[in-house]
PDB file of C-alpha atoms in Angstrom:
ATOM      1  CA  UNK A 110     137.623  24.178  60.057  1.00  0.00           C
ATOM      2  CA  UNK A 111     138.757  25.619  56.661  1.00  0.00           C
ATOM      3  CA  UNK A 112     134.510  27.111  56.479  1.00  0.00           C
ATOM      4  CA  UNK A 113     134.649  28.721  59.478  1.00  0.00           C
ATOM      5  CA  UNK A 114     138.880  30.422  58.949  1.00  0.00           C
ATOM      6  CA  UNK A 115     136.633  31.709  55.300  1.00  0.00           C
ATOM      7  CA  UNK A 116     133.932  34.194  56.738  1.00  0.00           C
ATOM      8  CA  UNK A 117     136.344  35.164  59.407  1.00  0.00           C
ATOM      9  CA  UNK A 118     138.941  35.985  56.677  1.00  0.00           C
ATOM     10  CA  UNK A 119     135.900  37.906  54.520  1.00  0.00           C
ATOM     11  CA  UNK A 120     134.741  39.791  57.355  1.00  0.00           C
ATOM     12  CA  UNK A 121     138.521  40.851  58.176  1.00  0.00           C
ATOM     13  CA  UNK A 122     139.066  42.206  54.947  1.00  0.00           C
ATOM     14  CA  UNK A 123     135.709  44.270  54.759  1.00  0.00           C
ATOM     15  CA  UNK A 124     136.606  45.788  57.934  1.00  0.00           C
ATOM     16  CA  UNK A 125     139.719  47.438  56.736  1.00  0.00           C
ATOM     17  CA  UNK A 126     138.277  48.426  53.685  1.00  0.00           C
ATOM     18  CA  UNK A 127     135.892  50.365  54.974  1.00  0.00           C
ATOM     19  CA  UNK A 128     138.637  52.051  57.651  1.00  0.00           C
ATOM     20  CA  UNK A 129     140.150  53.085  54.567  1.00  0.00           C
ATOM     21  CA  UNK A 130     137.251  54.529  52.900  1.00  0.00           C
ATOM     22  CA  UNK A 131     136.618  56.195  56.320  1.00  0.00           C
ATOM     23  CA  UNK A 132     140.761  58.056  56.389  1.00  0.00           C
ATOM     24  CA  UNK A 133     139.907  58.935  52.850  1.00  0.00           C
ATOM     25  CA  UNK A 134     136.697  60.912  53.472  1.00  0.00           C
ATOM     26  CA  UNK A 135     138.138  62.412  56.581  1.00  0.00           C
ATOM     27  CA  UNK A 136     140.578  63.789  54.528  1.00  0.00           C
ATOM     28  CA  UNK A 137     138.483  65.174  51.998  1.00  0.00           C
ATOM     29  CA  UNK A 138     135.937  66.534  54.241  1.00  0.00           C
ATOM     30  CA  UNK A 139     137.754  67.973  57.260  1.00  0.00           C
ATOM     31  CA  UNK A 140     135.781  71.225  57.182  1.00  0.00           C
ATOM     32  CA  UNK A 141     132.314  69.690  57.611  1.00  0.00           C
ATOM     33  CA  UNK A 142     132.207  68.871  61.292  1.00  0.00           C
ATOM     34  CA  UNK A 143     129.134  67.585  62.805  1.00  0.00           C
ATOM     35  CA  UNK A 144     127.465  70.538  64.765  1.00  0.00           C
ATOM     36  CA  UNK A 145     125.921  68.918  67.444  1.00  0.00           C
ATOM     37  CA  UNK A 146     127.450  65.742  68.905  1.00  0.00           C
ATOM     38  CA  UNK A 147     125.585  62.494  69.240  1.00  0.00           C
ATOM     39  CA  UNK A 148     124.412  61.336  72.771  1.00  0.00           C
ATOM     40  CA  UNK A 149     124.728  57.736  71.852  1.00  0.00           C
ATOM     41  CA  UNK A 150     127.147  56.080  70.366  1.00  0.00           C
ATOM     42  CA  UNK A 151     124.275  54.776  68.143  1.00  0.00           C
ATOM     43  CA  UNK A 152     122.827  57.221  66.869  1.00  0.00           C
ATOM     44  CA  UNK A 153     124.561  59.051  63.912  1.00  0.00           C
ATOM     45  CA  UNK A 154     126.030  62.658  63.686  1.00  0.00           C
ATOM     46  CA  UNK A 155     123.746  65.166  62.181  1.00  0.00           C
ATOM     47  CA  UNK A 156     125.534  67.560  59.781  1.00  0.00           C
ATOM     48  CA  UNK A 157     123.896  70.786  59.614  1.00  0.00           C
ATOM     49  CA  UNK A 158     122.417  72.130  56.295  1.00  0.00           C
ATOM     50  CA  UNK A 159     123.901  75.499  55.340  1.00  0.00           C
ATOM     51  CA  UNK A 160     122.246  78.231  53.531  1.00  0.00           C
ATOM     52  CA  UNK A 161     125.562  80.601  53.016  1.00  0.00           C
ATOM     53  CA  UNK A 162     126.464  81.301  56.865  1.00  0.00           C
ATOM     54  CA  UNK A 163     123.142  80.069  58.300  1.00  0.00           C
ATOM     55  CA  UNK A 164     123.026  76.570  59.663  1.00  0.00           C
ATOM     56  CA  UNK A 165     119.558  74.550  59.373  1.00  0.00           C
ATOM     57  CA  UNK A 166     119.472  71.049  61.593  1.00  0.00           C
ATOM     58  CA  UNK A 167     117.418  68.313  60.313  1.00  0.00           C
ATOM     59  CA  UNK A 168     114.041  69.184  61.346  1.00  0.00           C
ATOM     60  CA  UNK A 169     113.985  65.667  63.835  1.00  0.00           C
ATOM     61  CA  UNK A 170     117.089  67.565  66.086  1.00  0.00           C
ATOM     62  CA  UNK A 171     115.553  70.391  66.058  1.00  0.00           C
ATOM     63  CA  UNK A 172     111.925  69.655  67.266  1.00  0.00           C
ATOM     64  CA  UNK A 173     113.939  67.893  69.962  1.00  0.00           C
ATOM     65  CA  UNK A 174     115.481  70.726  70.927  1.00  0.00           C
ATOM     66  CA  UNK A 175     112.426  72.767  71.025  1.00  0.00           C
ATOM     67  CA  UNK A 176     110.689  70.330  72.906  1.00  0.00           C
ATOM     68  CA  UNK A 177     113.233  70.386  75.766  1.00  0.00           C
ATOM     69  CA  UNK A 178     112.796  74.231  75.664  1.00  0.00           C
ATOM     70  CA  UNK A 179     108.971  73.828  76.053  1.00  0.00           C
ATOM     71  CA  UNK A 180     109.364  71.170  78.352  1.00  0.00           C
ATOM     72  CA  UNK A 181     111.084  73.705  81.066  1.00  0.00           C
ATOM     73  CA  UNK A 182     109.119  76.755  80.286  1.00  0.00           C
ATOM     74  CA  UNK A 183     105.874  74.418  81.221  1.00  0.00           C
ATOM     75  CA  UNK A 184     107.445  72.858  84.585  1.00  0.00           C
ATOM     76  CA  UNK A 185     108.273  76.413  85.267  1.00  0.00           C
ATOM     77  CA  UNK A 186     104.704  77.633  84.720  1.00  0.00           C
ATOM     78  CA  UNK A 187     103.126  74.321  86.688  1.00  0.00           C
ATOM     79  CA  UNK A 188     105.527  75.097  89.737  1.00  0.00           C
ATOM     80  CA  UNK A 189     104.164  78.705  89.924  1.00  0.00           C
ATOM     81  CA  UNK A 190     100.524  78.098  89.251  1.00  0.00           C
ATOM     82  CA  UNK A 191     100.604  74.858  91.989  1.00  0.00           C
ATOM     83  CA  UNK A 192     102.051  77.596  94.632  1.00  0.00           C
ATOM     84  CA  UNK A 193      99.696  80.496  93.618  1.00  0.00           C
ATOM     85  CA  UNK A 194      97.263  77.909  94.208  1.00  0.00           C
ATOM     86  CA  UNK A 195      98.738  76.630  98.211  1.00  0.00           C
ATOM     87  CA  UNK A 196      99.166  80.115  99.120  1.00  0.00           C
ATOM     88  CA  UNK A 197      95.072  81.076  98.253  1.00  0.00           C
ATOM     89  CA  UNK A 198      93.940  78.130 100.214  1.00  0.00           C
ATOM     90  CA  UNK A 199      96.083  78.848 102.746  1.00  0.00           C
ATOM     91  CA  UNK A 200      94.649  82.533 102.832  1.00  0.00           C
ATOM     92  CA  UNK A 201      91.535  81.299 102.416  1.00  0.00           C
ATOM     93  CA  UNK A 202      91.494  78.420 105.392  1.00  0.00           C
ATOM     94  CA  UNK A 203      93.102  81.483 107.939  1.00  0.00           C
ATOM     95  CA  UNK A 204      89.862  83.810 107.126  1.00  0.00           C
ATOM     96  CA  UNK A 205      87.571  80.971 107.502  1.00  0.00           C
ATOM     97  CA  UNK A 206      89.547  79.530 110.447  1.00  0.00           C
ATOM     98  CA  UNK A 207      87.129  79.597 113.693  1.00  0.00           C
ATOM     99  CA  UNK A 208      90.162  81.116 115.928  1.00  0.00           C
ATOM    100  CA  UNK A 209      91.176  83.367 113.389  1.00  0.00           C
ATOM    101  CA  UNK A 210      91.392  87.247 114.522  1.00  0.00           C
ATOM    102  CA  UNK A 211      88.786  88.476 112.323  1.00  0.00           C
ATOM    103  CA  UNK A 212      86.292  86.074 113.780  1.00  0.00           C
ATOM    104  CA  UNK A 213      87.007  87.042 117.250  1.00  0.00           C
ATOM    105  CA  UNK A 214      86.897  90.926 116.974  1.00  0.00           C
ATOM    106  CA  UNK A 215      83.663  92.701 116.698  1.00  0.00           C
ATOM    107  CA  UNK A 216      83.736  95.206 113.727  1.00  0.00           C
ATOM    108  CA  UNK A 217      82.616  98.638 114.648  1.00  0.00           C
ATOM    109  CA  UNK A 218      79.226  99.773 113.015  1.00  0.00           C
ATOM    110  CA  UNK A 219      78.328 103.302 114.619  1.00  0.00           C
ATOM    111  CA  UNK A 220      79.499 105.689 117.012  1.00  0.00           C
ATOM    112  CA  UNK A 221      77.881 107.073 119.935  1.00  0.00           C
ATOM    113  CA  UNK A 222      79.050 110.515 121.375  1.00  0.00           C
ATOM    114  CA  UNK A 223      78.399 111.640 124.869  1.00  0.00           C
ATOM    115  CA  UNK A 224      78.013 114.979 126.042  1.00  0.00           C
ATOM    116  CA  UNK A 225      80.538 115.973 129.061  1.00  0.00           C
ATOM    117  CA  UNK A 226      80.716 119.775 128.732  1.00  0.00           C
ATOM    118  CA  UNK A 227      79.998 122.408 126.514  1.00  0.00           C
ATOM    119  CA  UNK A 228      82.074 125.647 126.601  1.00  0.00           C
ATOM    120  CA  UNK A 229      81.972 129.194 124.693  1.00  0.00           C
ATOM    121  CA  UNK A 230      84.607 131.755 124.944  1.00  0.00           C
ATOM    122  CA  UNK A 231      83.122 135.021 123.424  1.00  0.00           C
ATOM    123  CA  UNK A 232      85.867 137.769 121.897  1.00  0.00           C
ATOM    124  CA  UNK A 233      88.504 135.280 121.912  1.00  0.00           C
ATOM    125  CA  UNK A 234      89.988 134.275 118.516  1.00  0.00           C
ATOM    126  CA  UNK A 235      91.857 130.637 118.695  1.00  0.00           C
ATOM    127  CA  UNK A 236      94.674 130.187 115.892  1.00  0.00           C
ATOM    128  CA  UNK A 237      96.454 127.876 117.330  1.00  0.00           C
ATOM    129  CA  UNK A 238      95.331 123.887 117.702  1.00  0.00           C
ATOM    130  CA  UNK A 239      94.311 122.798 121.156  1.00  0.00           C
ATOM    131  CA  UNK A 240      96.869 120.764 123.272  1.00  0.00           C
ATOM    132  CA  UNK A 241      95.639 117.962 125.605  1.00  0.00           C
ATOM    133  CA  UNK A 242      97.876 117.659 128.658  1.00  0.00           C
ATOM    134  CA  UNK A 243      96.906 116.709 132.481  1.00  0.00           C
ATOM    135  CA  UNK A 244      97.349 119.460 134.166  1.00  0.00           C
ATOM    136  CA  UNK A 245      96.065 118.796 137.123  1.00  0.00           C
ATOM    137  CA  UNK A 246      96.854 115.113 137.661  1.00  0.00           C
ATOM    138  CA  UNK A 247      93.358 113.723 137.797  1.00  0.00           C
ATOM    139  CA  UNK A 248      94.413 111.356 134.721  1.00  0.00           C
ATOM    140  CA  UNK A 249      92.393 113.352 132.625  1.00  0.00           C
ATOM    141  CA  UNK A 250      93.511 115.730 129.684  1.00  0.00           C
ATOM    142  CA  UNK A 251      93.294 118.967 130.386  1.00  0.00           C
ATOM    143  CA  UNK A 252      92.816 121.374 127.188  1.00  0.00           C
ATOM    144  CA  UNK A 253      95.612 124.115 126.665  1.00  0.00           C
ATOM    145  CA  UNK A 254      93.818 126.660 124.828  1.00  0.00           C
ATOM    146  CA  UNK A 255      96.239 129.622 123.103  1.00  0.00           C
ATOM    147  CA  UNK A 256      93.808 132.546 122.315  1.00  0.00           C
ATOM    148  CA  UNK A 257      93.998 136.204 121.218  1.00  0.00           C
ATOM    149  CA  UNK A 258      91.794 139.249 121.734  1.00  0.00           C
ATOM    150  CA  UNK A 259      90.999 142.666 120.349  1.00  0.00           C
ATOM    151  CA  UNK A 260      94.467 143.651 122.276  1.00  0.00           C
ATOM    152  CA  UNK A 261      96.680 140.821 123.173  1.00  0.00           C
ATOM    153  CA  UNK A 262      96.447 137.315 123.860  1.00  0.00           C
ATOM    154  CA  UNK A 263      96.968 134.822 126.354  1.00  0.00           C
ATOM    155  CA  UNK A 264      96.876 130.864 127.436  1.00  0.00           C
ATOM    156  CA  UNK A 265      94.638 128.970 129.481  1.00  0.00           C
ATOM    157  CA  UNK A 266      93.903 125.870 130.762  1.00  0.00           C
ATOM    158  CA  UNK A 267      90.353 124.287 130.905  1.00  0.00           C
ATOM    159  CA  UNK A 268      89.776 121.094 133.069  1.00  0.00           C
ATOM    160  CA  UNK A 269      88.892 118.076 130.908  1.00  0.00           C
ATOM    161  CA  UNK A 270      86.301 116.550 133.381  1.00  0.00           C
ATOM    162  CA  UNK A 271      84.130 119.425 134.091  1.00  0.00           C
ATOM    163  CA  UNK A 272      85.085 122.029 131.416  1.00  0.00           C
ATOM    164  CA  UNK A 273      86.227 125.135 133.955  1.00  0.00           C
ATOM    165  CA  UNK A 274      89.145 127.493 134.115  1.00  0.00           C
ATOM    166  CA  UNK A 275      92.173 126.059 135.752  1.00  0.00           C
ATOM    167  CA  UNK A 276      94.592 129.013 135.162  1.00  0.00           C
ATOM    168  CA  UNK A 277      94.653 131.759 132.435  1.00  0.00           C
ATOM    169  CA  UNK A 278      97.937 133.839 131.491  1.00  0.00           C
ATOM    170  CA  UNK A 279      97.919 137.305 128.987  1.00  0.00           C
ATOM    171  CA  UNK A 280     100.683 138.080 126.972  1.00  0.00           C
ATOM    172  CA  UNK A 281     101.089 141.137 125.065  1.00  0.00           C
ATOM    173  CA  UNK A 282     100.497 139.396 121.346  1.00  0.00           C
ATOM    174  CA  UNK A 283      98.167 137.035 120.089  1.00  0.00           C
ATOM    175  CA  UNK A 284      99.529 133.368 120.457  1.00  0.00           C
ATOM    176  CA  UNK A 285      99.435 131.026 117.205  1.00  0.00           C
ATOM    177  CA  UNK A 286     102.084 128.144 118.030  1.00  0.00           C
ATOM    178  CA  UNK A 287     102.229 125.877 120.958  1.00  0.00           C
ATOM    179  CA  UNK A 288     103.702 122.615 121.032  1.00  0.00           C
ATOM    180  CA  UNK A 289     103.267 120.491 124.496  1.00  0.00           C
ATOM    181  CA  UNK A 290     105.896 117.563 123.557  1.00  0.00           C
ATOM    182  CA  UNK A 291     108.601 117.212 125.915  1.00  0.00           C
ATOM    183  CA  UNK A 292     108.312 117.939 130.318  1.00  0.00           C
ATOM    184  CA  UNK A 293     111.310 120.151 130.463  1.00  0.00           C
ATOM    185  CA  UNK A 294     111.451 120.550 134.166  1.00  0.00           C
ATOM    186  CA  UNK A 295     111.267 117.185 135.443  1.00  0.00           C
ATOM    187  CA  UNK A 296     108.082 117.370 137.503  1.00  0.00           C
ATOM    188  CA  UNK A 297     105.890 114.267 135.626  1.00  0.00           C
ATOM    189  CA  UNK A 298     103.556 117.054 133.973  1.00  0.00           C
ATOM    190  CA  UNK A 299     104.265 118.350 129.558  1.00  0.00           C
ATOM    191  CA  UNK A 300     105.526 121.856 129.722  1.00  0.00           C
ATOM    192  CA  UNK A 301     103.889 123.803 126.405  1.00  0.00           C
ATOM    193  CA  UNK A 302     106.048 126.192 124.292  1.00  0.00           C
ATOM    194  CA  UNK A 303     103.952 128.775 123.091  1.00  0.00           C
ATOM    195  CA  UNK A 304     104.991 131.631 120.191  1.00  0.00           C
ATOM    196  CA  UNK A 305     103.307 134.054 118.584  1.00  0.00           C
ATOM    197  CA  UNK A 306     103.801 137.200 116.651  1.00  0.00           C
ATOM    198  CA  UNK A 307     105.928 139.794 118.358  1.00  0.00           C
ATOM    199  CA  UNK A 308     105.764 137.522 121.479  1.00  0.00           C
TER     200      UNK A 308
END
């Protein structure tokens, strides 16, 4: 028994020795702090080498702490480039997609016009735009045509199916403006507001 009470009494009195040495350096060395705290209770505190006020870490902290930074900037970059890449496929399967719109709508390749009337109105000067309106209720536009002469000016309307006066009114001036917009009077059919100069 008296060799086992030995080591126990040795190991005892190393133990407070070195508590000792450790109040005495903590005394001494108050001002140098470890920078960054240990994770593990295993791993030692790294003091910091200082160049005046700039702190260097030990170059094994410091490639760890670069590597975390890398680390995220890469997930980061792998997230985005994995979407980019869903959302093109997914494009790309709804183009090639058998009931996709574009499959099921012709595309238009030429234009074919066919002749329905052909009118001239010699002496008359048009500075206005044309205004389609149905006039007649036959459900098709009618054109309102504001016109001026050598003299005056006027209105008139010219049936859209067969290209013949409906009506025709004169007005002392030259007409330039007409807007057909709105039915003002209530009877189904766009009233036209026409102006002009001195009109």
């Amino acid at each position: 028994m008296a060799i086992n009470d030995k080591p126990k009494m040795l190991m005892d009195e190393s133990l407070e020795e070195e508590n000792s040495g450790d109040e005495e350096e903590e005394g001494r060395d108050e001002h140098q702090k470890p920078l960054i705290e240990s994770e593990s209770s295993q791993t030692e505190s790294v003091i910091p080498l200082s160049i005046g006020k700039i702190k260097i870490f030990k170059p094994r902290r410091r490639n760890r702490f670069l590597l975390k930074k890398y680390f995220k900037l890469c997930s980061v970059i792998l997230v985005i480039i994995v979407v980019c890449v869903y959302l093109l496929r997914l494009r790309d399967s709804l183009y090639l997609s058998p009931y996709s719109l574009k499959s099921s709508k012709a595309s238009c390749d030429r234009l074919s016009t066919v002749l329905v009337w052909n009118k001239t109105f010699p002496m008359l000067t048009i500075e206005s735009a044309l205004r389609l309106v149905d006039v007649n209720n036959d459900t098709i536009l009618d054109a309102i045509v504001p016109f001026g002469t050598g003299c005056g000016g006027g209105v008139m309307a010219i049936d859209g199916r067969t290209g013949e006066q409906l009506w025709i009114r004169y007005t002392p001036h030259e007409l330039f403006a007409s807007n057909c917009n709105n039915d003002i009077n209530g009877d189904a059919i766009k009233d036209c507001i026409l102006g002009g100069r001195m009109a």
